[in-house]
Coordinates of C-alpha atoms in Angstrom, one line a residue:
X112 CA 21.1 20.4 -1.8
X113 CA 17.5 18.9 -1.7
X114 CA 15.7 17.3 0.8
X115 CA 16.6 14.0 0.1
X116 CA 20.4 14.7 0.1
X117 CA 20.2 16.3 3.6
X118 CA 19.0 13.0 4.9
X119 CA 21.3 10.3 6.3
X120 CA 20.9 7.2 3.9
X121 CA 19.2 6.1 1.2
X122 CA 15.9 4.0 1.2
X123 CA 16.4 0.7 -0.2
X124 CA 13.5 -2.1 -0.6
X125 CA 13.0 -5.6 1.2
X126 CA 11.2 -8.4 0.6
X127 CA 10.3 -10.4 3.6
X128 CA 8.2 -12.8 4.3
X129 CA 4.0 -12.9 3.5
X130 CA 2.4 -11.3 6.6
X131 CA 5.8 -10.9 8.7
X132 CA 6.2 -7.0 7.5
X133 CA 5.6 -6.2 11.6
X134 CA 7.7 -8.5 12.8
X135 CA 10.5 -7.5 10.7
X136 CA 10.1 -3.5 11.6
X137 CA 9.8 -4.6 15.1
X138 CA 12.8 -7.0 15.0
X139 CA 14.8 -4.4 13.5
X140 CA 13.8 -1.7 15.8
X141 CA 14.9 -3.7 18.8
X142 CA 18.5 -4.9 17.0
X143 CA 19.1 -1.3 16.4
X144 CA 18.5 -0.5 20.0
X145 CA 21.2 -2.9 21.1
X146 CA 23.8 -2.5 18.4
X147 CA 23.9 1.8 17.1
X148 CA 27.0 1.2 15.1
X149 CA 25.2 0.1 12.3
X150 CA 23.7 2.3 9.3
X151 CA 20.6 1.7 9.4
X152 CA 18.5 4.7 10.8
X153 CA 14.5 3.9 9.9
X154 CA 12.4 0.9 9.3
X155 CA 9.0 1.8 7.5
X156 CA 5.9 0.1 6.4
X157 CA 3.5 2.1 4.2
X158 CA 0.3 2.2 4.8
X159 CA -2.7 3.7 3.9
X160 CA -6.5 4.7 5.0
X161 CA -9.1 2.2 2.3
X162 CA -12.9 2.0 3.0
X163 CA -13.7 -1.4 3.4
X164 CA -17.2 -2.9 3.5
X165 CA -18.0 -6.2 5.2
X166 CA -21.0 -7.6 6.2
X167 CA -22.7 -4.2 5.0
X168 CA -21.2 -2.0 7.5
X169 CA -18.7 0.2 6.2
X170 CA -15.4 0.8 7.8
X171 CA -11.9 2.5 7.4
X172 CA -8.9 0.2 7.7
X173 CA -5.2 0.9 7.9
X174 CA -3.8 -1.3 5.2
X175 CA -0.3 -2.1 3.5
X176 CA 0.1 -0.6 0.6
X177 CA 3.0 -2.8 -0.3
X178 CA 2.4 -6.3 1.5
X179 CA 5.6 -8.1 1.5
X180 CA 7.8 -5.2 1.7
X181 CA 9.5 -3.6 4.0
X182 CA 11.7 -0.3 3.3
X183 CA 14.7 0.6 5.4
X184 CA 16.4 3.9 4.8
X185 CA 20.4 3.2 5.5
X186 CA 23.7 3.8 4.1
X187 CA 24.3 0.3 2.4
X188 CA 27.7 1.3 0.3
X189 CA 30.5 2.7 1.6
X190 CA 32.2 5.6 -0.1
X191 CA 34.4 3.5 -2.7
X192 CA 31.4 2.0 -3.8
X193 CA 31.6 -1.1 -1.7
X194 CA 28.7 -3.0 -0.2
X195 CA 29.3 -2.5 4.1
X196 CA 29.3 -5.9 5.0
X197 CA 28.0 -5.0 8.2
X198 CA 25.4 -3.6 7.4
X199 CA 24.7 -5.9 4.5
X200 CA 24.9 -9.1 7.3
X201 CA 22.9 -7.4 9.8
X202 CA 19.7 -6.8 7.6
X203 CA 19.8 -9.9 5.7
X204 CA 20.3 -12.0 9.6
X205 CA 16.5 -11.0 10.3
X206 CA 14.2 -13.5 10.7
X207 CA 11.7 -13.3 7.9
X208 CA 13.8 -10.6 5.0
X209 CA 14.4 -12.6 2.3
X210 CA 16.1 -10.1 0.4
X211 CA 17.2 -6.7 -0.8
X212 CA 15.4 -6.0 -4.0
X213 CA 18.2 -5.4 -6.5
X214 CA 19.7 -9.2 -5.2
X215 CA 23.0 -8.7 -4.9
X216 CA 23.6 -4.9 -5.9
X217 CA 20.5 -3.2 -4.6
X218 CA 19.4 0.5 -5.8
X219 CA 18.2 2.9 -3.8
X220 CA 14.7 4.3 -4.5
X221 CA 14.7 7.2 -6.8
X222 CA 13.7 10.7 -5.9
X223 CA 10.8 10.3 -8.0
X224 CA 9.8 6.9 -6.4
X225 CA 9.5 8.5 -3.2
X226 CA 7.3 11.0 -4.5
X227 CA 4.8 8.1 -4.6
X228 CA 5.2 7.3 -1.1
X229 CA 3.3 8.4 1.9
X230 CA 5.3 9.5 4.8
X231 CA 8.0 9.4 6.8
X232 CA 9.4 8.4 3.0
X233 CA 7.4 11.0 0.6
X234 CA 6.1 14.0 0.9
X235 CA 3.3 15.1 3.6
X236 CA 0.1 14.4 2.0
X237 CA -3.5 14.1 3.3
X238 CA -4.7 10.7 2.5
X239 CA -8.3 10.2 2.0
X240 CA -10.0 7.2 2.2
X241 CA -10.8 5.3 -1.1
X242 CA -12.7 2.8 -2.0
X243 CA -11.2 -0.1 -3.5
X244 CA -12.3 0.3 -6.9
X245 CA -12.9 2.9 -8.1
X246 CA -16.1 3.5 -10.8
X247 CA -16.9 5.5 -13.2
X248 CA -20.1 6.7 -15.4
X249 CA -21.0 4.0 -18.2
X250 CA -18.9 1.1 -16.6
X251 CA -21.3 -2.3 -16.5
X252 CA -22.1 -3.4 -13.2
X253 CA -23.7 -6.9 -11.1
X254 CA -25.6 -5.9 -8.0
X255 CA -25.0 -8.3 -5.8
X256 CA -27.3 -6.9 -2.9
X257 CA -30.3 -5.5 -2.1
X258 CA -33.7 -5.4 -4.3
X259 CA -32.1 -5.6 -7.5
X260 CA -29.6 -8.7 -6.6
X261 CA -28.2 -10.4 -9.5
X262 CA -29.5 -7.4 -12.6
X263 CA -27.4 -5.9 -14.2
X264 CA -27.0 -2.0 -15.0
X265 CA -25.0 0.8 -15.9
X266 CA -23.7 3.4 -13.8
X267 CA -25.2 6.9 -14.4
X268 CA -23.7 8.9 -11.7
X269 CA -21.1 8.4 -9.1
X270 CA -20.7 10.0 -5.8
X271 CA -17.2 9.4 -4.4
X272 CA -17.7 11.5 -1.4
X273 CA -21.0 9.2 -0.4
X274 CA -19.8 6.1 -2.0
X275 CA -23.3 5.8 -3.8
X276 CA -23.9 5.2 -7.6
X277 CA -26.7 6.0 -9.4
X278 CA -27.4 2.9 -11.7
X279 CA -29.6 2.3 -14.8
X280 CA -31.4 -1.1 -14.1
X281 CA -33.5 -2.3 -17.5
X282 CA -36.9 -3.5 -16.0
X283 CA -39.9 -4.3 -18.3
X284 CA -37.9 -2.6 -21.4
X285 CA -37.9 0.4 -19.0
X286 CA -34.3 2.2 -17.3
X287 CA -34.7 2.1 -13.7
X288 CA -32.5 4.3 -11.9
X289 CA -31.3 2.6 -8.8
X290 CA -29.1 4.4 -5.9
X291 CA -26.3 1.6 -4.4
X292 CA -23.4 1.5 -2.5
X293 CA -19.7 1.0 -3.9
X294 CA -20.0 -2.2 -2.3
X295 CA -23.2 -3.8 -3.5
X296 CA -21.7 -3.8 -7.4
X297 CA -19.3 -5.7 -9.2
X298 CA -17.7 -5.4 -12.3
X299 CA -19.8 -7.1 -14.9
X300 CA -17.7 -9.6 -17.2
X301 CA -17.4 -8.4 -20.9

């Protein structure tokens, strides 16, 4: 028996409304408080850890990494195969789901699509922060600020642990190496 099997339910997908993911969880949460004969045994929101840059400070943020979607692990069918109409009714009663994914036969996730997940639904990982985008040597870049603002360049080197690049500005028909942050590039159109 595998992990997966020796859990109670299945995880199943909702979509609920744009920026209500909380309010669903927390709605949830409270109905199951007040009503335990229903299968449904844990509401879950994945998120995880991105660098963000605004204003040119740098800062880690929780984010979703699924916005509009809220996964519940439950035991929707009954053994025959049956949706439980209980269950069914009392997921799709909460203010702001919209849906099961799947309309009106929803799959669970596959063993494989939890793999993708962080926890309580995948495995344990250690998440690292990432930047948004990621670069990589020889992509064509825009700084957009500091004392090259508005050249563009090529990226010669990339630190992902510093979140610097090393990029080859053209000045005077000379390369000029330059050393940014993520943030002060963008992609340059092709």
């Amino acid at each position: 028996m595998s992990e997966a099997e020796k859990i109670q339910g299945q995880w199943y997908t909702l979509q609920v409304l744009s920026n209500q993911e909380n309010k669903v969880r927390d709605t949830l949460n409270r109905q199951l408080q007040l009503e335990d004969s229903v299968p449904v045994y844990e509401v879950c929101i994945p998120t995880g850890e991105v660098s963000d840059v605004k204003q040119g400070r740098r800062k880690t943020v929780d984010r979703k990494i699924y916005p509009g979607y809220v996964f519940v692990r439950m035991d929707l069918y009954r053994e025959d195969g049956t949706i439980d109409e209980r269950a069914w009714y009392f997921i799709k009663n909460i203010q702001g789901v919209i849906s099961f994914m799947g309309g009106e036969h929803p799959l669970p996730l596959s063993e494989s699509e939890l793999l993708a997940f962080p926890p309580p639904m995948g495995p344990e990982v250690n998440a690292v922060a990432a930047p948004r985008k990621m670069w990589k040597v020889g992509d064509r870049v825009v700084i957009t600020e500091g004392a090259f603002e508005g050249f563009e360049g090529t990226i010669a080197a990339v630190d992902d642990e510093r979140q610097r690049l090393t990029i080859e500005v053209v000045i005077f028909d000379r390369k000029t190496p330059a050393e940014l942050e993520f943030w002060q590039v963008e992609a340059a159109e092709v």
